[in-house]
Short mmCIF file of C-alpha atoms and ligand atoms in Angstrom, two decimals:
data_model
loop_
_atom_site.label_atom_id
_atom_site.label_comp_id
_atom_site.label_asym_id
_atom_site.label_seq_id
_atom_site.Cartn_x
_atom_site.Cartn_y
_atom_site.Cartn_z
CA MET A 1 34.38 3.26 37.89
CA GLY A 2 33.41 5.45 40.82
CA SER A 3 30.75 4.48 43.30
CA LEU A 4 28.43 6.19 45.69
CA GLY A 5 28.15 4.64 49.12
CA ILE A 6 24.53 4.11 50.05
CA TYR A 7 23.62 2.34 53.28
CA TYR A 8 20.55 0.27 53.94
CA PHE A 9 19.63 -1.57 57.10
CA GLN A 10 18.73 -5.17 57.61
CA ILE A 11 17.18 -6.82 60.64
CA GLU A 12 19.40 -9.72 61.68
CA ASP A 13 17.25 -10.70 64.66
CA LEU A 14 14.66 -8.90 66.70
CA GLY A 15 16.02 -5.73 68.22
CA LYS A 16 19.31 -5.90 66.38
CA ILE A 17 19.77 -3.80 63.29
CA SER A 18 22.96 -3.80 61.28
CA TYR A 19 23.83 -1.49 58.43
CA LYS A 20 25.22 -2.77 55.18
CA ARG A 21 26.84 -0.72 52.43
CA LEU A 22 24.96 -0.86 49.12
CA SER A 23 27.14 0.11 46.26
CA MET A 24 25.54 2.05 43.45
CA GLU A 25 27.78 2.45 40.47
CA THR A 26 28.52 5.87 39.05
CA TRP A 27 28.63 6.33 35.30
CA ARG A 28 30.07 9.34 33.54
CA LEU A 29 27.87 12.06 32.05
CA ILE A 30 29.27 14.26 29.28
CA ASP A 31 27.35 17.12 27.75
CA THR A 32 29.21 18.14 24.61
CA GLY A 33 26.77 20.92 23.65
CA ALA A 34 26.09 22.00 20.05
CA ARG A 35 28.83 21.02 17.57
CA SER A 36 29.23 20.51 13.84
CA ALA A 37 28.16 17.21 12.30
CA ALA A 38 31.79 16.19 11.67
CA GLU A 39 32.76 16.95 15.29
CA ASN A 40 29.83 14.97 16.60
CA MET A 41 30.61 11.97 14.38
CA ALA A 42 34.31 12.14 15.32
CA MET A 43 33.34 12.19 18.96
CA ASP A 44 31.18 9.09 18.51
CA GLU A 45 34.14 7.23 17.09
CA ALA A 46 36.57 8.50 19.73
CA LEU A 47 34.34 7.63 22.67
CA LEU A 48 33.59 4.18 21.25
CA GLU A 49 37.31 3.51 20.76
CA TRP A 50 38.11 4.76 24.26
CA LYS A 51 35.35 2.58 25.70
CA ALA A 52 36.67 -0.45 23.74
CA ALA A 53 40.16 0.26 25.11
CA GLY A 54 38.75 0.47 28.63
CA SER A 55 40.02 4.02 29.12
CA ILE A 56 36.63 5.59 29.95
CA PRO A 57 33.85 4.46 32.29
CA HIS A 58 30.33 3.67 31.08
CA THR A 59 29.21 7.00 29.71
CA LEU A 60 26.08 8.92 28.77
CA ARG A 61 26.61 11.77 26.31
CA PHE A 62 24.15 14.52 25.37
CA LEU A 63 24.72 16.25 22.05
CA GLN A 64 23.22 18.80 19.70
CA PHE A 65 24.07 20.05 16.23
CA SER A 66 25.16 23.64 15.65
CA ASN A 67 23.51 23.63 12.19
CA PRO A 68 20.50 21.75 10.82
CA THR A 69 21.91 18.39 9.77
CA VAL A 70 20.98 15.32 7.82
CA LEU A 71 22.66 12.10 8.96
CA VAL A 72 22.46 9.04 6.76
CA GLY A 73 22.80 5.58 8.29
CA HIS A 74 26.24 4.01 8.03
CA HIS A 75 25.37 1.82 5.04
CA GLN A 76 23.20 4.28 3.15
CA SER A 77 23.90 6.27 0.04
CA VAL A 78 23.66 10.05 0.45
CA GLU A 79 22.40 10.46 -3.12
CA GLU A 80 19.56 8.05 -2.50
CA GLU A 81 18.49 9.37 0.89
CA VAL A 82 19.09 13.11 0.77
CA ARG A 83 17.75 15.95 -1.38
CA LEU A 84 21.25 17.25 -1.95
CA ASP A 85 20.41 20.44 -3.83
CA TYR A 86 17.94 21.51 -1.17
CA CYS A 87 20.35 20.82 1.68
CA ARG A 88 23.22 22.65 -0.03
CA ALA A 89 21.03 25.66 -0.80
CA HIS A 90 19.79 25.88 2.77
CA GLY A 91 23.00 25.31 4.72
CA ILE A 92 21.96 21.89 5.99
CA GLU A 93 25.01 19.82 6.90
CA ILE A 94 25.23 16.24 5.67
CA ASN A 95 27.15 13.46 7.34
CA ARG A 96 27.23 9.71 7.91
CA ARG A 97 26.60 8.01 11.24
CA LEU A 98 28.66 5.16 12.67
CA THR A 99 25.39 3.37 13.34
CA GLY A 100 23.11 1.77 10.76
CA GLY A 101 19.44 2.52 10.17
CA GLY A 102 17.74 5.23 8.15
CA ALA A 103 18.48 8.88 7.37
CA LEU A 104 17.54 11.48 9.98
CA TYR A 105 16.96 15.20 9.92
CA TRP A 106 18.17 17.11 12.99
CA GLY A 107 17.14 20.66 13.70
CA ARG A 108 19.18 22.82 16.04
CA ASN A 109 16.66 22.14 18.81
CA GLU A 110 16.78 18.37 18.74
CA LEU A 111 18.65 16.52 21.48
CA GLY A 112 20.79 13.42 21.02
CA TRP A 113 21.72 10.94 23.71
CA GLU A 114 24.35 8.23 23.54
CA ILE A 115 25.35 5.44 25.89
CA TYR A 116 28.81 3.86 25.80
CA VAL A 117 28.98 0.59 27.72
CA SER A 118 30.75 -2.77 27.76
CA LYS A 119 28.88 -5.64 26.18
CA LYS A 120 29.72 -7.89 29.07
CA ASP A 121 28.19 -5.63 31.70
CA PRO A 122 25.40 -7.73 33.29
CA ARG A 123 22.95 -4.84 32.89
CA ILE A 124 23.37 -4.87 29.12
CA PRO A 125 21.08 -7.46 27.47
CA SER A 126 22.84 -9.75 25.04
CA ARG A 127 19.85 -10.23 22.72
CA ILE A 128 19.60 -7.28 20.37
CA GLU A 129 15.79 -7.04 20.75
CA ASP A 130 16.21 -6.87 24.54
CA LEU A 131 18.93 -4.24 24.23
CA TYR A 132 16.64 -2.04 22.11
CA ARG A 133 13.81 -2.58 24.56
CA LYS A 134 15.92 -1.63 27.59
CA MET A 135 17.34 1.51 25.97
CA GLY A 136 13.88 2.42 24.65
CA GLU A 137 12.28 1.94 28.02
CA ALA A 138 14.96 4.08 29.70
CA THR A 139 14.27 6.91 27.23
CA ALA A 140 10.51 6.52 27.56
CA LEU A 141 10.80 6.61 31.35
CA GLY A 142 12.82 9.81 31.10
CA LEU A 143 10.14 11.34 28.88
CA ARG A 144 7.42 10.33 31.32
CA HIS A 145 9.31 12.30 33.98
CA LEU A 146 8.76 15.29 31.70
CA GLY A 147 5.04 14.59 31.55
CA VAL A 148 4.90 12.86 28.14
CA ARG A 149 3.16 9.47 28.03
CA ALA A 150 5.93 7.82 26.05
CA TYR A 151 6.55 4.12 25.50
CA PHE A 152 9.02 1.94 23.67
CA ARG A 153 7.63 0.60 20.38
CA PRO A 154 9.40 -2.25 18.62
CA ARG A 155 11.56 -2.24 16.69
CA ASN A 156 13.38 0.96 17.53
CA ASP A 157 11.03 3.83 18.33
CA ILE A 158 9.74 5.65 21.35
CA GLU A 159 6.19 6.78 20.71
CA THR A 160 3.50 8.79 22.36
CA GLN A 161 -0.13 8.31 21.26
CA GLY A 162 1.22 6.34 18.31
CA ARG A 163 3.48 9.13 17.06
CA LYS A 164 7.23 8.72 16.99
CA ILE A 165 9.11 11.12 19.25
CA SER A 166 12.46 9.37 19.35
CA GLY A 167 14.37 6.75 17.36
CA MET A 168 17.43 4.69 18.30
CA GLY A 169 20.23 2.55 16.93
CA GLY A 170 23.59 1.16 17.91
CA THR A 171 26.92 -0.28 16.88
CA GLU A 172 29.78 -2.04 18.61
CA LEU A 173 33.55 -2.23 18.59
CA SER A 174 35.72 -4.81 20.37
CA GLY A 175 33.30 -5.49 23.18
CA ALA A 176 32.09 -1.89 23.53
CA ILE A 177 28.63 -0.71 22.54
CA LEU A 178 27.54 2.71 21.32
CA PHE A 179 23.78 3.06 21.54
CA GLN A 180 22.28 6.37 20.50
CA GLY A 181 18.95 8.07 20.08
CA THR A 182 17.38 11.29 18.91
CA LEU A 183 14.73 13.18 20.79
CA LEU A 184 12.53 15.56 18.80
CA VAL A 185 12.14 18.70 20.85
CA ASP A 186 10.83 21.43 18.53
CA PHE A 187 10.74 19.66 15.20
CA ASP A 188 10.28 21.16 11.73
CA VAL A 189 8.59 18.29 9.90
CA ASP A 190 8.29 20.23 6.62
CA GLU A 191 12.03 20.82 6.59
CA MET A 192 12.55 17.09 7.16
CA LEU A 193 10.31 16.27 4.17
CA ARG A 194 12.22 18.79 2.03
CA SER A 195 15.64 17.48 3.11
CA LEU A 196 15.14 13.73 2.96
CA ARG A 197 13.97 11.48 0.18
CA ILE A 198 11.10 10.06 2.21
CA PRO A 199 9.28 7.64 -0.13
CA THR A 200 6.48 10.07 -0.94
CA GLU A 201 6.93 10.06 -4.72
CA LYS A 202 3.49 8.67 -5.38
CA LEU A 203 1.70 10.39 -2.53
CA GLN A 204 -0.77 13.18 -3.09
CA GLU A 205 -0.80 16.34 -1.01
CA LYS A 206 -3.29 15.10 1.60
CA GLU A 207 -1.36 11.86 1.98
CA ILE A 208 1.88 13.77 2.52
CA GLU A 209 -0.01 15.63 5.24
CA SER A 210 -0.78 12.27 6.83
CA VAL A 211 2.96 11.46 6.88
CA LYS A 212 3.27 14.36 9.30
CA GLU A 213 0.90 12.59 11.69
CA ARG A 214 3.51 9.92 12.22
CA VAL A 215 5.91 12.12 14.19
CA THR A 216 5.64 14.45 17.13
CA CYS A 217 7.96 16.44 19.39
CA LEU A 218 8.08 17.65 22.98
CA LYS A 219 6.76 21.07 22.07
CA TRP A 220 3.60 19.67 20.47
CA GLU A 221 3.01 17.17 23.24
CA LEU A 222 3.51 19.58 26.14
CA GLY A 223 2.29 22.79 24.51
CA ARG A 224 5.59 24.40 25.47
CA THR A 225 9.27 23.69 24.95
CA PRO A 226 10.89 22.58 28.19
CA SER A 227 14.37 23.89 28.91
CA MET A 228 17.18 21.73 27.53
CA GLN A 229 18.43 21.31 31.08
CA ALA A 230 15.08 19.94 32.25
CA ILE A 231 15.02 17.47 29.35
CA LYS A 232 18.53 16.26 30.10
CA VAL A 233 17.76 15.86 33.81
CA SER A 234 14.64 13.80 33.02
CA LEU A 235 16.41 11.56 30.51
CA THR A 236 19.29 11.05 32.93
CA LYS A 237 16.80 9.96 35.58
CA GLY A 238 15.26 7.51 33.12
CA PHE A 239 18.65 5.90 32.50
CA GLU A 240 19.58 5.95 36.19
CA GLU A 241 16.38 4.19 37.20
CA THR A 242 16.53 1.67 34.36
CA PHE A 243 20.17 0.70 34.90
CA GLY A 244 20.28 1.21 38.68
CA VAL A 245 23.23 3.61 38.47
CA ARG A 246 23.98 7.22 39.15
CA PHE A 247 25.46 9.66 36.67
CA GLU A 248 28.15 12.14 37.51
CA SER A 249 28.95 15.02 35.19
CA LYS A 250 32.56 14.89 34.00
CA PRO A 251 33.24 17.06 30.94
CA LEU A 252 35.81 16.10 28.33
CA THR A 253 39.35 16.64 29.54
CA VAL A 254 41.82 18.85 27.67
CA ASP A 255 43.62 15.72 26.45
CA GLU A 256 40.37 14.22 25.22
CA GLU A 257 39.44 17.44 23.38
CA ASN A 258 42.91 17.56 21.77
CA SER A 259 42.73 13.97 20.69
CA LEU A 260 39.31 14.62 19.16
CA LYS A 261 40.61 17.46 16.99
CA SER A 262 42.73 15.07 14.95
CA LYS A 263 39.66 12.97 14.16
CA VAL A 264 37.46 15.72 12.76
CA ALA A 265 39.09 16.07 9.31
CA PRO A 266 38.33 12.51 8.12
CA PHE A 267 34.70 12.93 9.15
CA SER A 268 34.48 16.16 7.12
CA SER A 269 35.85 14.51 3.99
CA HIS A 270 33.79 13.94 0.87
CA ASP A 271 35.08 10.36 0.75
CA TYR A 272 33.68 9.52 4.17
CA ILE A 273 30.36 11.30 3.76
CA PHE A 274 29.59 10.10 0.24
CA LYS A 275 31.52 6.82 0.20
CA THR A 276 31.53 4.82 -3.03
CA ARG A 277 28.03 4.29 -4.36
CA SER A 278 28.83 0.88 -5.83
CA ALA A 279 29.88 -0.38 -2.41
CA LEU A 280 26.57 0.63 -0.92
CA PRO A 281 23.28 -1.18 -0.87
CA ARG A 282 20.71 0.16 -3.28
CA ARG A 283 17.49 1.64 -2.07
CA LYS A 284 14.48 1.42 -4.34
CA THR A 285 11.15 3.07 -3.79
CA LEU A 286 8.20 0.99 -4.93
CA SER A 287 4.48 1.63 -4.78
CA SER A 288 1.10 0.00 -5.15
CA LEU A 289 -2.54 0.93 -5.05
CA LEU A 290 -5.26 -1.42 -3.89
CA LYS A 291 -8.97 -0.72 -3.64
CA ALA A 292 -10.47 -2.59 -0.70
CA PRO A 293 -14.09 -2.32 0.50
CA GLY A 294 -12.91 0.03 3.28
CA GLY A 295 -11.07 2.39 0.95
CA LEU A 296 -8.01 2.86 -1.16
CA ILE A 297 -4.72 1.52 0.26
CA ARG A 298 -1.60 3.20 -1.07
CA ILE A 299 1.76 1.63 -0.27
CA SER A 300 5.04 3.45 -0.69
CA ILE A 301 7.96 1.36 0.35
CA ALA A 302 11.74 1.92 0.30
CA VAL A 303 13.61 -1.35 -0.04
CA ASP A 304 17.28 -2.14 0.07
CA SER A 305 17.21 -4.16 -3.13
CA LYS A 306 20.54 -5.83 -2.44
CA VAL A 307 19.69 -7.47 0.87
CA ARG A 308 15.90 -7.17 0.39
CA VAL A 309 15.17 -5.36 3.64
CA ILE A 310 12.41 -2.76 4.11
CA ASN A 311 14.07 0.59 4.94
CA GLN A 312 10.85 2.50 5.26
CA ILE A 313 7.16 1.96 4.55
CA LEU A 314 4.18 4.28 4.37
CA ILE A 315 0.66 2.88 4.38
CA THR A 316 -1.78 5.63 3.49
CA GLY A 317 -5.26 5.89 2.05
CA ASP A 318 -8.80 7.04 2.72
CA PHE A 319 -9.68 4.20 5.11
CA PHE A 320 -10.34 4.52 8.85
CA ALA A 321 -8.21 2.75 11.44
CA TYR A 322 -9.02 2.39 15.15
CA PRO A 323 -6.97 3.22 17.03
CA LYS A 324 -5.54 5.72 14.59
CA ARG A 325 -2.03 4.76 15.66
CA ALA A 326 -2.53 1.17 14.48
CA ILE A 327 -1.16 1.89 11.02
CA PHE A 328 1.87 3.75 12.46
CA ASP A 329 2.59 0.82 14.79
CA LEU A 330 2.37 -1.61 11.89
CA GLU A 331 4.75 0.52 9.82
CA SER A 332 7.24 0.49 12.71
CA LEU A 333 7.07 -3.30 12.91
CA LEU A 334 7.60 -3.72 9.19
CA LYS A 335 10.55 -1.32 9.08
CA ASN A 336 13.88 -3.17 8.92
CA SER A 337 12.15 -6.51 8.36
CA ARG A 338 12.89 -8.72 5.39
CA ALA A 339 11.06 -7.85 2.20
CA ASN A 340 9.76 -11.31 1.44
CA PRO A 341 6.18 -12.63 1.52
CA SER A 342 6.60 -15.02 4.44
CA ASP A 343 8.11 -12.39 6.79
CA ILE A 344 5.52 -9.80 5.79
CA GLU A 345 2.64 -12.22 6.28
CA LYS A 346 4.01 -13.31 9.67
CA THR A 347 4.43 -9.72 10.86
CA ILE A 348 0.95 -8.65 9.73
CA HIS A 349 -0.81 -11.73 11.11
CA SER A 350 0.87 -11.41 14.51
CA PHE A 351 0.17 -7.66 14.56
CA PHE A 352 -3.56 -8.26 13.95
CA SER A 353 -3.75 -11.04 16.52
CA ASP A 354 -1.80 -9.08 19.20
CA GLN A 355 -3.18 -5.58 18.66
CA LYS A 356 -6.60 -6.36 17.23
CA PRO A 357 -6.87 -3.10 15.26
CA LYS A 358 -10.22 -2.25 13.71
CA ILE A 359 -9.90 -1.11 10.11
CA PRO A 360 -13.41 -1.43 8.64
CA GLY A 361 -13.41 -2.99 5.18
CA ILE A 362 -9.67 -3.71 5.29
CA ASN A 363 -8.26 -6.97 6.52
CA GLU A 364 -4.86 -8.63 6.77
CA THR A 365 -5.15 -10.05 3.27
CA HIS A 366 -5.66 -6.62 1.75
CA LEU A 367 -2.59 -5.19 3.48
CA ILE A 368 -0.44 -8.21 2.67
CA GLY A 369 -1.60 -8.09 -0.95
CA ALA A 370 -0.89 -4.37 -1.29
CA ILE A 371 2.61 -4.66 0.19
CA GLU A 372 3.51 -7.74 -1.82
CA GLU A 373 2.25 -6.08 -4.96
CA ALA A 374 4.61 -3.15 -4.41
CA LEU A 375 7.50 -5.53 -3.72
CA GLN A 376 6.82 -7.52 -6.90
CA LYS A 377 8.00 -4.48 -8.82
CA ILE A 378 11.58 -5.29 -7.79
CA ASP A 379 11.44 -8.03 -10.45
CA LEU A 380 10.87 -5.39 -13.12
CA LEU A 381 14.11 -3.52 -12.39
CA PRO A 382 16.52 -6.06 -13.92
CA GLU A 383 14.22 -6.14 -16.96
CA GLY A 384 15.14 -2.56 -17.80
CA PHE A 385 12.25 -0.70 -16.14
CA SER A 386 13.34 2.31 -14.11
CA GLU A 387 12.20 2.77 -10.53
CA GLU A 388 10.09 5.74 -11.67
CA GLU A 389 8.46 3.71 -14.45
CA THR A 390 7.32 1.02 -12.02
CA HIS A 391 5.15 3.61 -10.26
CA HIS A 392 3.12 3.86 -13.47
CA LEU A 393 2.35 0.16 -13.92
CA PHE A 394 -0.72 -1.48 -12.43
CA PRO A 395 -1.40 -5.23 -12.35
CA ILE A 396 -4.80 -6.87 -12.84
CA LEU A 397 -5.25 -10.26 -11.20
CA LYS A 398 -1.69 -11.53 -11.83
CA PRO A 399 1.89 -10.48 -11.05
CA PHE A 400 3.48 -8.66 -14.00
CA LYS A 401 5.80 -11.50 -14.87
CA GLU A 402 2.88 -13.91 -15.31
CA VAL A 403 1.20 -11.86 -18.02
CA ARG A 404 2.56 -13.63 -21.11
CA ASN A 405 1.70 -12.88 -24.74
CA PRO A 406 -1.35 -10.70 -24.20
CA GLU A 407 -3.51 -10.61 -27.29
CA VAL A 408 -5.07 -7.14 -27.16
CA LEU A 409 -4.11 -3.54 -26.41
CA LEU A 410 -6.96 -1.41 -24.99
CA LEU A 411 -6.63 2.32 -25.62
CA PRO A 412 -8.73 5.08 -24.04
CA TYR A 413 -10.66 7.56 -26.22
CA CYS A 414 -9.40 10.45 -24.07
CA ALA A 415 -5.97 10.07 -25.69
CA LYS A 416 -7.41 10.74 -29.16
CA GLU A 417 -7.19 14.20 -30.70
CA VAL A 418 -10.17 16.26 -29.53
CA ASP A 419 -11.23 17.02 -33.13
CA CYS A 420 -10.59 13.51 -34.47
CA VAL A 421 -13.62 11.95 -36.19
CA TYR A 422 -12.92 8.81 -34.13
CA ARG A 423 -13.07 10.68 -30.84
CA THR A 424 -16.61 9.43 -30.17
CA THR A 425 -16.54 6.21 -32.18
CA GLN A 426 -14.37 3.14 -32.02
CA GLY A 427 -11.31 2.94 -34.24
CA CYS A 428 -8.38 4.99 -35.48
CA GLU A 429 -7.03 5.38 -38.98
CA GLU A 430 -3.52 6.05 -37.67
CA CYS A 431 -3.23 9.48 -39.23
CA GLY A 432 -0.16 10.24 -37.12
CA ARG A 433 -1.67 13.12 -35.17
CA CYS A 434 -1.82 11.42 -31.77
CA SER A 435 -0.35 8.66 -29.66
CA VAL A 436 -3.34 6.35 -30.21
CA GLY A 437 -2.28 5.83 -33.83
CA ASP A 438 1.34 5.11 -32.84
CA ALA A 439 0.25 2.69 -30.12
CA SER A 440 -2.07 0.88 -32.55
CA GLN A 441 0.80 0.39 -35.02
CA MET A 442 3.08 -0.83 -32.26
CA ALA A 443 0.45 -3.32 -31.03
CA ARG A 444 0.03 -4.81 -34.49
CA SER A 445 3.79 -5.23 -34.87
CA PHE A 446 3.57 -7.58 -31.85
CA GLY A 447 0.56 -9.42 -33.26
CA MET A 448 -1.85 -7.71 -30.85
CA ASP A 449 -5.27 -6.25 -31.67
CA PRO A 450 -5.56 -2.56 -30.78
CA ILE A 451 -9.05 -1.66 -29.54
CA THR A 452 -10.13 1.84 -28.60
CA ILE A 453 -12.62 2.22 -25.77
CA GLN A 454 -15.19 5.01 -25.89
CA ASN A 455 -16.79 4.89 -22.45
CA TYR A 456 -17.04 2.83 -19.29
CA GLU A 457 -19.92 0.56 -20.44
CA GLU A 458 -17.96 -0.26 -23.55
CA LEU A 459 -14.92 -1.15 -21.46
CA GLU A 460 -16.96 -3.67 -19.43
CA SER A 461 -18.62 -5.22 -22.48
CA THR A 462 -15.32 -5.38 -24.39
CA LEU A 463 -13.56 -7.15 -21.52
CA ARG A 464 -16.44 -9.64 -21.19
CA ASN A 465 -16.57 -10.32 -24.93
CA LEU A 466 -12.79 -10.79 -25.07
CA LYS A 467 -12.94 -13.24 -22.21
CA GLN A 468 -15.78 -15.17 -23.79
CA SER A 469 -13.93 -15.36 -27.10
CA GLY A 470 -10.96 -17.03 -25.37
CA VAL A 471 -8.62 -14.05 -24.94
CA LYS A 472 -6.50 -14.66 -21.83
CA GLU A 473 -4.69 -11.41 -21.17
CA PHE A 474 -4.56 -7.77 -22.17
CA ILE A 475 -2.47 -4.65 -21.90
CA GLY A 476 -4.24 -1.36 -21.53
CA SER A 477 -3.77 2.26 -20.65
CA CYS A 478 -5.68 4.38 -18.16
CA CYS A 479 -4.92 6.93 -15.48
CA GLU A 480 -4.05 5.99 -11.93
CA PRO A 481 -7.29 7.33 -10.36
CA PHE A 482 -9.33 5.26 -12.84
CA TYR A 483 -7.33 2.17 -11.90
CA GLY A 484 -7.70 2.94 -8.18
CA LYS A 485 -11.46 3.19 -8.53
CA HIS A 486 -12.20 0.43 -11.06
CA ARG A 487 -9.66 -2.23 -10.19
CA PRO A 488 -12.38 -4.34 -8.47
CA ASP A 489 -14.45 -4.13 -11.71
CA PHE A 490 -11.53 -5.40 -13.79
CA GLU A 491 -11.04 -8.21 -11.28
CA ARG A 492 -14.74 -9.08 -11.25
CA ILE A 493 -14.73 -9.49 -15.02
CA GLY A 494 -11.71 -11.74 -14.66
CA LEU A 495 -9.40 -10.91 -17.56
CA SER A 496 -5.85 -10.47 -16.32
CA GLY A 497 -3.45 -7.90 -17.63
CA ILE A 498 -1.26 -4.86 -17.09
CA LEU A 499 -2.40 -1.23 -17.17
CA VAL A 500 -0.02 1.60 -18.00
CA ASP A 501 -0.60 5.09 -16.62
CA VAL A 502 -1.39 7.85 -19.12
CA GLU A 503 0.34 11.20 -19.06
CA ARG A 504 -1.72 13.87 -17.26
CA SER A 505 -4.05 15.92 -17.17
CA THR A 506 -6.86 13.44 -16.83
CA CYS A 507 -10.59 13.88 -16.23
CA TYR A 508 -9.89 13.18 -12.53
CA ASP A 509 -7.34 15.99 -12.34
CA LEU A 510 -9.85 18.33 -13.96
CA GLY A 511 -12.88 17.14 -11.95
CA GLN A 512 -14.67 15.81 -15.09
CA GLU A 513 -14.89 12.16 -14.11
CA LYS A 514 -18.66 11.79 -14.71
CA GLU A 515 -18.45 13.24 -18.22
CA ALA A 516 -15.49 10.97 -18.98
CA LEU A 517 -17.27 7.77 -17.95
CA LYS A 518 -19.96 8.60 -20.51
CA GLY A 519 -17.36 9.35 -23.17
CA ARG A 520 -17.85 13.12 -23.02
CA PHE A 521 -14.49 14.26 -21.64
CA GLU A 522 -13.37 17.26 -23.68
CA ASN A 523 -9.64 17.32 -23.02
CA GLN A 524 -6.89 15.12 -24.40
CA THR A 525 -4.52 12.91 -22.43
CA HIS A 526 -1.41 11.30 -23.93
CA LEU A 527 -0.33 7.69 -23.87
CA ASN A 528 3.07 7.00 -22.37
CA LEU A 529 4.32 5.36 -25.57
CA PRO A 530 7.87 4.44 -24.47
CA LEU A 531 6.55 2.71 -21.34
CA LEU A 532 3.68 1.06 -23.19
CA LYS A 533 6.15 -0.32 -25.73
CA ARG A 534 8.46 -1.62 -23.01
CA VAL A 535 5.55 -3.41 -21.32
CA VAL A 536 4.45 -4.96 -24.62
CA GLU A 537 8.04 -6.10 -25.30
CA TYR A 538 8.41 -7.45 -21.75
CA SER A 539 5.17 -9.42 -21.90
CA HIS A 540 6.12 -10.91 -25.27
CA GLY A 541 9.71 -11.66 -24.29
S1 LIG B 1 -4.06 8.84 -34.73
FE1 LIG B 1 -6.09 7.89 -34.70
S2 LIG B 1 -7.06 8.64 -32.89
FE2 LIG B 1 -5.29 9.94 -33.24
S3 LIG B 1 -6.10 11.64 -34.38
FE3 LIG B 1 -5.38 10.17 -35.87
S4 LIG B 1 -7.16 8.93 -36.33
FE4 LIG B 1 -7.63 10.04 -34.50
#
């Protein structure tokens, strides 16, 4: 490793000054420019191997991608993380990183940085949390040199004003560490949402808009795009100051470039990029909806169902949080943590006690409840429910698996034929013209009483009467907006059960909610009969 001789003086006794040589280590700086995804991945492997073999000094690499690229984490499944058809149609390259973590979208303007160091170097923290912090602080310091108020945010982000501007991750090989990060420079967030399977399945348009508030880039923060050279100089300074070293630019040698060429083909192969799905952990997207006094909380969570780790979480809704970044910070803390109640409760309690966010009408219990409710849906998957189906099931008072042998099936009048004589009165003669008749037959075959509900008052009085007459549990059908709004009413009445989403378009979609509550909704919805039947079977199994 080269070194730069720097001299400082020390006073040995009055009037006598001696000069002592202070050695500042020099690390290598490589700027490999814009390359294909396969070349960049091959270079990661080559540099890590060379570092492990001790044939290169500690090194900082800057990289870019010559085409827009999606990179999945090393253990992820491309099919689960990437919108393949969209990427193929739009020339977006797909590849797999050496490092773990989540899928990333890289535009041509984004900048990557990578550090290759020995684990045993005293400047490299041995605890993984400390390593992330040191690398994150170096990047944040570099960004502050550019004029962006950036800070490291556990577990692996650099944020400014609560918005993520850079993410990081690492891997190691025989005593060598590769630690890498992305810096968003002029980011196309819509293209990211189109390219990646961000867990937005259950989010409405305005909530998807709020996903965009979670990221930022240099251009938005500074109101201009700094030159790539200026960014690299600032980041280099951040690493120099954090590690107490100096970087010297030393491009790849001809031998190194030649040796790299032989590595590119394997990284371009279908086998490497797609790997075998069965060997990969399985990501599941789960959701929940909880009405708290402060507003509706909507959770969308991507979980690795094999090792039960949270890959990604979105907490959205119509509540207010102060500071606004509080929710983004909480999401960052929950990401990569274990998807079990005790870890979630610990993380949320310590977040509230450390950060003291103000979220009027929403407390720790609401957030814990909403997240745990989404995670409970994992238990439905081995029972034959698809991931998509779980988005359409809503619990009342109890986890799904605790609703056993419900006695009644409540059916909404809006699913009856518009010209049916029973549209405005209770009952159904099962004439075969609509799903209410089929559902009634199915309920009876399981020994349940089908009851049609004509308006909101009747729903309340029916639930109360059922409870008074000793009925313990029910299954019902309603639309998601109705559940979101009236869940506290169901809970107040105290009869537990499961609600199954109806097929659209509902009174809420058509802006006729008031008419519907009075039983005067003029359109027809449709019961999701296959799902309703599966829930009835499950609860009687
Ligand atoms: S099945 Fe029942 S609710 Fe549907 S149209 Fe016939 S009688 Fe009316």
